[in-house]
Coordinates of C-alpha atoms in Angstrom, one line a residue:
X1 CA 0.2 0.5 -0.4
X2 CA 2.5 2.3 0.9
X3 CA 4.7 1.4 -2.1
X4 CA 1.2 2.6 -4.6
X5 CA 1.0 5.8 -2.5
X6 CA 4.8 6.8 -3.3
X7 CA 4.0 6.0 -6.9
X8 CA 0.7 7.7 -6.8
X9 CA 2.6 10.5 -5.6
X10 CA 5.4 10.4 -8.3
X11 CA 3.1 10.7 -10.7
X12 CA 1.6 13.6 -9.2
X13 CA 5.1 15.8 -9.1
X14 CA 5.2 14.5 -12.8
X15 CA 1.6 15.3 -13.8
X16 CA 2.4 19.1 -12.4
X17 CA 5.6 19.7 -13.7
X18 CA 5.0 18.7 -16.9
X19 CA 1.7 20.7 -16.6
X20 CA 4.0 23.6 -15.7
X21 CA 6.6 23.4 -18.9
X22 CA 3.4 23.0 -21.2
X23 CA 2.2 26.2 -19.6
X24 CA 5.8 27.6 -20.4
X25 CA 6.0 26.2 -23.4
X26 CA 2.7 27.9 -24.5
X27 CA 3.9 30.9 -23.4
X28 CA 6.8 31.2 -25.7
X29 CA 4.3 30.3 -28.7
X30 CA 2.5 33.3 -27.9
X31 CA 5.2 35.5 -27.8
X32 CA 6.0 34.4 -31.3
X33 CA 2.8 34.6 -33.1
X34 CA 2.2 38.3 -31.0
X35 CA 6.0 38.9 -32.6
X36 CA 5.5 37.6 -35.8
X37 CA 1.2 39.2 -36.4
X38 CA 3.3 42.9 -35.4
X39 CA 5.9 42.2 -38.1
X40 CA 3.0 41.0 -40.3
X41 CA 2.1 44.4 -40.2
X42 CA 4.9 46.0 -40.1
X43 CA 4.9 44.4 -43.4
X44 CA 2.1 45.6 -44.7
X45 CA 2.2 48.8 -44.1
X46 CA 5.3 48.6 -46.1
X47 CA 4.5 47.3 -49.6
X48 CA 4.0 50.4 -51.1
X49 CA 6.4 50.7 -53.9
X50 CA 7.3 46.6 -53.9
X51 CA 7.3 44.3 -56.6
X52 CA 3.9 42.3 -56.2
X53 CA 4.2 41.3 -60.0
X54 CA 5.4 37.7 -58.7
X55 CA 2.5 37.5 -56.5
X56 CA -0.4 37.9 -59.4
X57 CA -0.8 41.3 -59.9
X58 CA -1.6 42.0 -63.3
X59 CA 0.3 45.3 -65.1
X60 CA -0.6 47.2 -68.3
X61 CA 1.9 49.1 -71.1
X62 CA 4.7 47.3 -68.8
X63 CA 4.1 50.3 -66.0
X64 CA 3.9 48.1 -62.6
X65 CA 2.6 51.7 -60.7
X66 CA -0.9 50.7 -62.9
X67 CA -3.6 48.2 -62.3
X68 CA -5.4 45.9 -65.1
X69 CA -7.3 44.8 -62.5
X70 CA -8.6 45.8 -58.9
X71 CA -7.5 42.0 -57.5
X72 CA -5.1 40.1 -57.4
X73 CA -5.3 36.7 -59.9
X74 CA -5.1 34.9 -55.7
X75 CA -8.5 37.1 -54.6
X76 CA -10.2 36.3 -58.1
X77 CA -10.1 33.0 -57.3
X78 CA -10.7 33.1 -53.5
X79 CA -13.4 35.0 -53.8
X80 CA -14.6 34.3 -56.8
X81 CA -18.1 32.4 -55.8
X82 CA -19.0 35.2 -53.8
X83 CA -18.4 37.9 -56.2
X84 CA -20.7 36.2 -58.8
X85 CA -24.1 36.5 -56.5
X86 CA -25.5 39.6 -58.1
X87 CA -25.5 41.4 -55.1
X88 CA -22.0 41.2 -54.2
X89 CA -20.1 41.2 -57.6
X90 CA -16.7 43.6 -57.4
X91 CA -18.3 46.2 -56.1
X92 CA -19.4 44.4 -53.0
X93 CA -16.0 42.3 -53.2
X94 CA -13.7 45.6 -53.1
X95 CA -15.8 47.8 -50.0
X96 CA -15.3 44.9 -48.1
X97 CA -11.8 45.0 -49.0
X98 CA -11.1 48.4 -47.8
X99 CA -12.9 47.7 -44.6
X100 CA -11.6 47.8 -41.1
X101 CA -14.1 45.6 -38.6
X102 CA -13.4 45.4 -35.0
X103 CA -14.8 42.5 -33.3
X104 CA -15.2 42.8 -29.3
X105 CA -15.0 38.9 -27.8
X106 CA -12.7 36.3 -28.9
X107 CA -15.1 33.6 -27.7
X108 CA -18.2 32.1 -28.8
X109 CA -20.2 34.3 -30.6
X110 CA -16.4 36.2 -31.8
X111 CA -15.1 32.8 -33.6
X112 CA -18.0 32.0 -36.0
X113 CA -18.5 36.0 -36.9
X114 CA -14.4 36.0 -37.5
X115 CA -14.0 33.2 -39.6
X116 CA -16.3 34.5 -41.8
X117 CA -15.4 37.9 -42.1
X118 CA -11.5 36.7 -42.9
X119 CA -13.1 34.7 -45.4
X120 CA -15.4 36.7 -46.8
X121 CA -12.0 39.6 -47.8
X122 CA -12.6 41.9 -44.9
X123 CA -9.5 44.0 -45.0
X124 CA -8.8 44.5 -41.8
X125 CA -9.7 43.1 -38.4
X126 CA -9.4 43.9 -34.9
X127 CA -10.3 41.8 -32.6
X128 CA -10.3 42.6 -28.3
X129 CA -10.4 40.3 -25.7
X130 CA -8.0 40.5 -22.5
X131 CA -8.9 36.3 -21.5
X132 CA -7.3 32.8 -22.2
X133 CA -8.2 29.6 -23.6
X134 CA -9.5 27.8 -21.2
X135 CA -10.9 23.6 -21.7
X136 CA -14.8 24.7 -21.1
X137 CA -14.1 26.7 -24.3
X138 CA -13.1 24.4 -27.1
X139 CA -16.9 22.9 -27.3
X140 CA -18.3 26.5 -28.8
X141 CA -15.7 28.6 -29.6
X142 CA -13.7 27.5 -32.9
X143 CA -11.2 28.7 -33.1
X144 CA -8.9 28.1 -30.1
X145 CA -8.1 24.1 -30.1
X146 CA -6.1 22.1 -27.4
X147 CA -2.9 22.7 -28.0
X148 CA -3.3 26.4 -27.8
X149 CA -5.2 26.2 -23.8
X150 CA -3.7 28.6 -21.8
X151 CA -2.7 30.7 -25.2
X152 CA -4.3 34.2 -24.7
X153 CA -7.4 34.1 -27.0
X154 CA -6.5 36.8 -29.5
X155 CA -3.3 35.2 -30.7
X156 CA -4.7 31.8 -30.9
X157 CA -7.6 33.1 -33.3
X158 CA -5.4 35.5 -35.1
X159 CA -3.3 32.4 -35.7
X160 CA -6.4 30.3 -37.1
X161 CA -7.3 33.3 -39.4
X162 CA -3.9 33.4 -41.2
X163 CA -4.2 29.8 -41.9
X164 CA -7.7 30.8 -43.3
X165 CA -7.1 33.2 -45.2
X166 CA -3.5 35.3 -44.7
X167 CA -4.8 38.6 -47.4
X168 CA -6.6 40.8 -44.4
X169 CA -3.8 42.7 -41.5
X170 CA -5.6 41.4 -38.3
X171 CA -4.7 43.5 -35.8
X172 CA -4.6 42.0 -32.0
X173 CA -6.3 44.3 -28.7
X174 CA -4.9 42.1 -26.1
X175 CA -7.2 43.7 -23.2
X176 CA -10.4 44.0 -21.8
X177 CA -12.4 47.2 -23.8
X178 CA -12.6 50.3 -20.6
X179 CA -14.3 53.1 -20.7
X180 CA -10.6 54.8 -20.4
X181 CA -9.4 53.0 -24.0
X182 CA -12.6 52.5 -26.2
X183 CA -11.7 55.8 -27.6
X184 CA -8.0 55.1 -28.6
X185 CA -9.3 50.7 -30.1
X186 CA -12.7 51.5 -31.7
X187 CA -11.9 54.9 -33.4
X188 CA -10.0 53.7 -36.3
X189 CA -12.7 50.7 -37.0
X190 CA -15.3 51.0 -39.8
X191 CA -17.6 48.3 -37.7
X192 CA -18.7 47.2 -34.5
X193 CA -19.5 44.1 -33.5
X194 CA -20.4 43.4 -29.6
X195 CA -19.5 39.6 -29.5
X196 CA -19.5 40.1 -25.0
X197 CA -21.6 38.2 -22.9
X198 CA -22.3 40.3 -19.8
X199 CA -24.5 44.1 -19.8
X200 CA -21.7 46.2 -19.0
X201 CA -19.8 45.4 -21.9
X202 CA -22.7 45.6 -24.2
X203 CA -24.0 49.2 -22.7
X204 CA -20.6 50.5 -23.4
X205 CA -20.1 49.1 -26.7
X206 CA -22.6 50.7 -27.9
X207 CA -22.1 54.3 -25.7
X208 CA -17.9 54.2 -27.9
X209 CA -20.3 53.2 -30.8
X210 CA -22.4 55.9 -30.8
X211 CA -20.1 58.7 -29.8
X212 CA -17.6 57.4 -32.2
X213 CA -20.3 57.2 -34.7
X214 CA -20.2 53.8 -35.6
X215 CA -23.1 51.2 -36.8
X216 CA -23.4 48.1 -34.4
X217 CA -24.0 44.8 -35.0
X218 CA -24.6 42.8 -31.3
X219 CA -25.9 39.6 -30.3
X220 CA -26.2 37.1 -27.8
X221 CA -27.6 33.7 -26.9
X222 CA -27.8 31.7 -23.6
X223 CA -28.7 27.7 -23.7
X224 CA -30.6 27.3 -26.2
X225 CA -31.9 30.8 -27.2
X226 CA -30.3 33.9 -29.1
X227 CA -30.7 37.2 -30.2
X228 CA -29.6 39.7 -32.6
X229 CA -29.6 43.2 -33.2
X230 CA -28.3 46.2 -35.9
X231 CA -27.9 49.2 -33.9
X232 CA -27.0 52.7 -34.3
X233 CA -27.7 52.1 -38.3
X234 CA -27.2 54.9 -39.7
X235 CA -24.9 55.9 -37.7
X236 CA -26.3 59.7 -37.5
X237 CA -24.9 61.9 -34.6
X238 CA -27.0 62.4 -31.2
X239 CA -30.2 64.2 -31.6
X240 CA -31.0 63.4 -35.6
X241 CA -33.9 61.3 -34.8
X242 CA -33.2 60.1 -39.0
X243 CA -30.0 57.5 -36.8
X244 CA -30.3 53.5 -35.6
X245 CA -31.8 53.2 -32.5
X246 CA -28.9 52.6 -30.0
X247 CA -28.8 49.7 -26.5
X248 CA -30.1 51.9 -23.9
X249 CA -32.7 52.5 -26.4
X250 CA -33.9 49.3 -26.5
X251 CA -32.8 48.5 -23.0
X252 CA -32.9 51.6 -21.4
X253 CA -32.7 49.6 -18.2
X254 CA -30.2 47.3 -17.9
X255 CA -32.0 43.6 -16.4
X256 CA -32.1 43.1 -12.6
X257 CA -28.1 41.9 -11.8
X258 CA -28.7 38.6 -9.9
X259 CA -30.8 37.6 -13.1
X260 CA -28.1 38.2 -15.5
X261 CA -26.9 34.5 -16.1
X262 CA -23.6 33.8 -17.6
X263 CA -22.9 31.0 -20.1
X264 CA -20.6 29.5 -17.3
X265 CA -23.6 28.9 -15.1
X266 CA -26.7 28.7 -17.5
X267 CA -25.2 26.6 -20.0
X268 CA -24.7 27.4 -23.8
X269 CA -25.3 24.5 -26.8
X270 CA -22.5 25.3 -29.0
X271 CA -24.3 25.5 -32.3
X272 CA -26.5 28.0 -30.9
X273 CA -24.1 30.3 -29.9
X274 CA -22.2 29.6 -33.4
X275 CA -25.5 30.7 -35.4
X276 CA -25.8 33.6 -33.7
X277 CA -22.2 34.4 -34.4
X278 CA -22.6 33.8 -38.1
X279 CA -25.7 35.7 -38.8
X280 CA -23.3 38.3 -36.7
X281 CA -20.8 38.1 -40.1
X282 CA -23.9 38.1 -42.3
X283 CA -24.9 41.2 -41.3
X284 CA -21.9 43.2 -41.0
X285 CA -21.4 41.8 -45.3
X286 CA -24.5 43.3 -45.8
X287 CA -23.8 46.6 -44.4
X288 CA -19.9 46.9 -45.8
X289 CA -21.3 45.9 -49.6
X290 CA -24.1 48.2 -48.7
X291 CA -22.3 51.0 -48.4
X292 CA -24.3 51.7 -45.0
X293 CA -21.0 51.9 -43.1
X294 CA -21.2 55.9 -42.6
X295 CA -24.0 58.5 -42.0
X296 CA -23.7 59.7 -46.0
X297 CA -22.1 58.7 -48.8
X298 CA -18.4 58.8 -48.8
X299 CA -17.8 60.4 -52.5
X300 CA -15.9 57.7 -55.2
X301 CA -12.1 56.9 -55.5
X302 CA -10.0 59.0 -58.0
X303 CA -7.2 57.2 -59.5
X304 CA -5.0 60.4 -57.9
X305 CA -6.7 60.9 -54.8
X306 CA -4.7 59.1 -51.8
X307 CA -7.6 56.9 -49.2
X308 CA -7.4 57.9 -45.4
X309 CA -4.5 56.5 -43.6
X310 CA -5.9 54.1 -41.0
X311 CA -3.9 52.1 -38.5
X312 CA -1.1 54.6 -39.1
X313 CA -0.2 52.9 -42.4
X314 CA 0.5 55.1 -45.2
X315 CA -1.7 54.4 -49.0
X316 CA -0.7 51.5 -50.6
X317 CA -1.2 52.1 -53.9
X318 CA -1.9 54.9 -55.9
X319 CA -3.3 52.9 -59.3
X320 CA -7.0 53.7 -60.5
X321 CA -10.1 52.2 -58.9
X322 CA -13.0 51.8 -60.1
X323 CA -16.8 53.7 -58.7
X324 CA -17.5 51.0 -56.5
X325 CA -21.3 52.4 -56.5
X326 CA -23.9 50.9 -53.3
X327 CA -24.6 47.1 -53.9
X328 CA -28.3 46.0 -54.4
X329 CA -28.3 44.6 -50.5
X330 CA -31.2 44.9 -48.7
X331 CA -30.7 46.9 -46.0
X332 CA -34.4 47.2 -43.5
X333 CA -34.9 50.5 -42.8
X334 CA -36.8 49.9 -39.7
X335 CA -34.3 48.6 -36.8
X336 CA -35.7 44.9 -35.4
X337 CA -34.6 42.5 -33.3
X338 CA -34.2 38.8 -34.8
X339 CA -35.2 35.9 -31.9
X340 CA -33.5 33.2 -31.8
X341 CA -35.0 29.6 -30.3
X342 CA -32.8 26.0 -31.3
X343 CA -36.5 24.3 -29.7
X344 CA -39.0 26.2 -31.1
X345 CA -40.9 26.0 -34.5
X346 CA -40.5 28.1 -36.0
X347 CA -37.4 28.7 -34.7
X348 CA -36.7 32.2 -35.9
X349 CA -39.0 35.7 -35.8
X350 CA -38.5 39.1 -35.9
X351 CA -39.8 42.1 -33.4
X352 CA -39.8 45.6 -34.8
X353 CA -37.9 47.6 -32.9
X354 CA -39.1 52.2 -32.2
X355 CA -36.5 54.2 -33.3
X356 CA -34.6 56.3 -31.2
X357 CA -35.9 56.9 -28.3
X358 CA -36.4 60.3 -27.2
X359 CA -34.8 61.1 -24.2
X360 CA -32.3 58.5 -25.2
X361 CA -28.8 59.1 -23.1
X362 CA -26.8 58.5 -25.6
X363 CA -28.4 59.7 -28.7
X364 CA -30.9 61.4 -28.5
X365 CA -31.3 65.3 -27.7
X366 CA -30.5 65.7 -24.4
X367 CA -27.8 63.4 -24.5
X368 CA -25.6 63.2 -21.5
X369 CA -23.1 60.8 -22.6
X370 CA -20.1 62.4 -23.8
X371 CA -16.2 61.2 -24.9
X372 CA -14.5 63.3 -22.3
X373 CA -16.7 61.4 -19.5
X374 CA -16.3 58.6 -21.0
X375 CA -13.0 58.9 -20.6
X376 CA -12.6 60.3 -16.8
X377 CA -14.4 57.2 -15.6
X378 CA -17.3 59.4 -14.5
X379 CA -19.8 56.6 -16.3
X380 CA -19.6 53.7 -13.6
X381 CA -20.8 50.6 -16.3
X382 CA -20.4 48.1 -13.3
X383 CA -22.7 50.4 -10.7
X384 CA -25.7 51.0 -13.7
X385 CA -25.5 47.4 -14.6
X386 CA -25.0 46.8 -10.1
X387 CA -23.4 43.2 -11.2
X388 CA -25.0 40.7 -9.0
X389 CA -20.9 40.2 -7.1
X390 CA -20.6 37.2 -5.1
X391 CA -23.3 36.6 -2.1
X392 CA -22.3 36.9 1.1
X393 CA -25.2 37.2 4.0
X394 CA -24.6 34.3 6.3
X395 CA -22.1 35.1 9.3
X396 CA -19.2 32.7 9.2
X397 CA -20.8 30.8 12.0
X398 CA -23.9 29.6 9.6
X399 CA -21.2 27.9 7.1
X400 CA -19.2 25.1 7.0
X401 CA -15.9 24.4 4.8
X402 CA -15.7 21.4 2.5
X403 CA -13.6 19.2 4.3
X404 CA -15.3 19.3 7.5
X405 CA -18.4 18.3 6.3
X406 CA -17.0 15.7 4.8
X407 CA -15.6 15.3 7.8
X408 CA -18.9 14.3 9.9
X409 CA -20.6 12.3 6.6
X410 CA -21.3 9.2 7.8
X411 CA -20.3 10.2 12.0
X412 CA -23.8 11.9 12.3
X413 CA -26.9 12.3 11.6
X414 CA -27.9 14.5 8.8
X415 CA -29.7 16.1 6.0
X416 CA -27.9 17.1 2.6
X417 CA -29.7 19.8 0.0
X418 CA -28.6 20.1 -3.2
X419 CA -29.9 22.9 -4.4
X420 CA -28.6 23.1 -8.0
X421 CA -30.5 22.4 -11.2
X422 CA -31.9 18.9 -12.1
X423 CA -29.9 18.7 -15.1
X424 CA -26.4 19.2 -13.1
X425 CA -27.6 17.4 -10.3
X426 CA -27.9 14.3 -12.8
X427 CA -24.0 15.0 -14.0
X428 CA -22.8 14.2 -11.1
X429 CA -24.4 14.5 -7.0
X430 CA -23.1 13.2 -3.3
X431 CA -24.2 10.2 -1.9
X432 CA -27.1 10.5 -0.5
X433 CA -28.2 14.0 -0.7
X434 CA -31.6 14.9 -1.8
X435 CA -31.9 17.5 -4.7
X436 CA -34.8 20.5 -4.6
X437 CA -33.8 22.4 -7.0
X438 CA -33.3 26.8 -6.6
X439 CA -35.8 27.2 -9.5
X440 CA -38.5 25.7 -7.2
X441 CA -37.9 27.7 -3.9
X442 CA -38.1 30.8 -6.3
X443 CA -40.6 33.4 -3.5
X444 CA -42.2 31.4 -1.1
X445 CA -42.2 28.0 -3.3
X446 CA -41.3 25.0 -1.8
X447 CA -41.0 26.6 1.6
X448 CA -43.7 26.0 4.1
X449 CA -45.5 28.1 6.3
X450 CA -43.4 28.7 10.1
X451 CA -43.4 25.7 11.9
X452 CA -44.0 23.8 9.4
X453 CA -41.9 21.5 7.8
X454 CA -41.6 21.6 3.5
X455 CA -42.6 18.3 2.0
X456 CA -39.3 17.7 0.4
X457 CA -37.3 16.9 4.4
X458 CA -37.9 13.8 5.4
X459 CA -41.3 12.8 8.6
X460 CA -38.1 10.5 10.6
X461 CA -35.3 13.1 10.3
X462 CA -34.9 14.4 14.6
X463 CA -35.4 17.5 14.9
X464 CA -31.7 18.3 16.6
X465 CA -30.9 16.6 13.2
X466 CA -27.9 19.7 11.0
X467 CA -29.8 20.3 7.5
X468 CA -26.4 22.0 5.0
X469 CA -27.0 23.0 1.7
X470 CA -24.8 23.0 -1.4
X471 CA -24.6 24.3 -4.5
X472 CA -21.9 24.3 -7.7
X473 CA -20.6 28.1 -5.8
X474 CA -21.9 28.5 -3.1
X475 CA -24.1 31.4 -3.6
X476 CA -26.9 29.7 -4.5
X477 CA -26.7 27.8 -1.2
X478 CA -26.8 30.7 0.9
X479 CA -29.7 32.2 -0.3
X480 CA -32.0 28.9 0.3
X481 CA -30.0 28.5 4.0
X482 CA -31.7 32.0 4.7
X483 CA -35.0 31.2 3.8
X484 CA -35.1 27.8 5.8
X485 CA -33.6 29.9 9.0
X486 CA -37.0 32.4 8.2
X487 CA -39.3 30.4 8.1
X488 CA -38.8 28.8 11.5
X489 CA -36.7 25.3 10.1
X490 CA -34.4 26.5 12.6
X491 CA -36.1 27.0 15.7
X492 CA -36.0 23.6 16.8
X493 CA -32.2 24.5 17.8
X494 CA -31.2 21.9 14.9
X495 CA -28.2 23.4 13.0
X496 CA -28.8 24.8 9.1
X497 CA -25.8 25.8 7.2
X498 CA -24.3 25.7 4.0
X499 CA -20.4 24.3 2.9
X500 CA -18.7 27.2 2.0
X501 CA -17.4 27.7 -2.4
X502 CA -20.3 24.9 -2.7
X503 CA -19.3 21.8 -4.9
X504 CA -15.9 23.7 -7.1
X505 CA -14.8 23.8 -3.0
X506 CA -15.6 20.0 -2.4
X507 CA -13.6 18.9 -5.8
X508 CA -10.3 21.9 -4.2
X509 CA -10.1 20.1 -1.1
X510 CA -11.7 16.6 -0.7
X511 CA -11.9 14.6 -4.2
X512 CA -10.2 15.9 -6.9
X513 CA -12.2 13.6 -9.2
X514 CA -15.2 15.5 -9.2
X515 CA -16.6 16.4 -12.2
X516 CA -15.8 20.3 -13.1
X517 CA -18.0 21.7 -15.4

């Protein structure tokens, strides 16, 4: 037995050392890829004046400064199948090549959106995300892979996109968008895609899009449902009623903090968030090829004109370009919200939205929003959305550690209540626990009148037997514990408390084999 224990400990040490080495290698890989991305961007800026004939550029009259065709031979082959679509054509493809799109979030929405925009030939794609790839991301965030766990999501995404299409310029922003950095990050781009998953970021992205006159494509997904809105389109100045509504017009007040459920808590089906991300890319393509990126039509490019430099680069071509009229892509005049439900029939339905709200804080004539106020930090989005911080409503003596509960299991008669939803309880549960879903205890449901036992408490449970409550993370269990105490169930002298940190703590302190989901 001692020999087996020693062998197991040796293996654990070897695994730990291997994981440390793997993390170190991933950090080195991320650094190398980041250097490659910066080098590629510098090379892109310095392409003007180089001999491009070997890359398939067809010239006329032997002059390398005059193009016969607006795209390279490789681009005609790559984009040919979409260019022959009547609503795209060569004009639409050139608009895509000239466009710049910022994708905020390289997760379940941002990954498919980025892949299809890169594949379509959008000229410049920026990606904002400060997170690292985790194993739990991989079932839905299709640009990442097992080998990239621990790598910055932005680096992972760009490395994949370069293999898909090396033509666009990819710009990494390895940070989270904040009120302080939003102006400098968003300003150079033509179009914004909100691929985040929390109200705080959605209000911020909408606000900066209004202030900088950028159209915005926003989407969200949870469980088997999703929604999509095209906002601030056309991107007219605040006070102009002809402009598209912003996020604050549609949702003047954020949802209650306790009602906000993340993918980590509520779950998400990969194809559902994938559908919404693909639809974001589709709406972006429609806006671009339809010439709907600006409040007013852009002037026709001339052969001797110099395009406005972007991202610190100079004009890359002085060649004559054809006039690019707006393509015949239908863009709705009235804003609408597209709702998707994978389990409904039909799966899609549209909800018509009103125009800009007359007293909107962001886009009305009475708007109180400004770039100065945003940069100063006077707008507290966390406070505005009332972000639900970790619950701490029980006193220390009303809670026990997971390892303490392990010690008393089997030694004293007690009752263990697991308040996770049934679908989670079915994945894994502690032996002897009884499932009473948190949703069944909302309001006064599931709680008996004062002095009475709830129906789910065993009749043979002694009056002095303690009741322990457990959930996934130790938040819901505190709420239920407080409800049980207030119902009078603890007046018999019994202890009612929760397991601090929930089943996550059980895995960390007691059973490392406990499934982490």
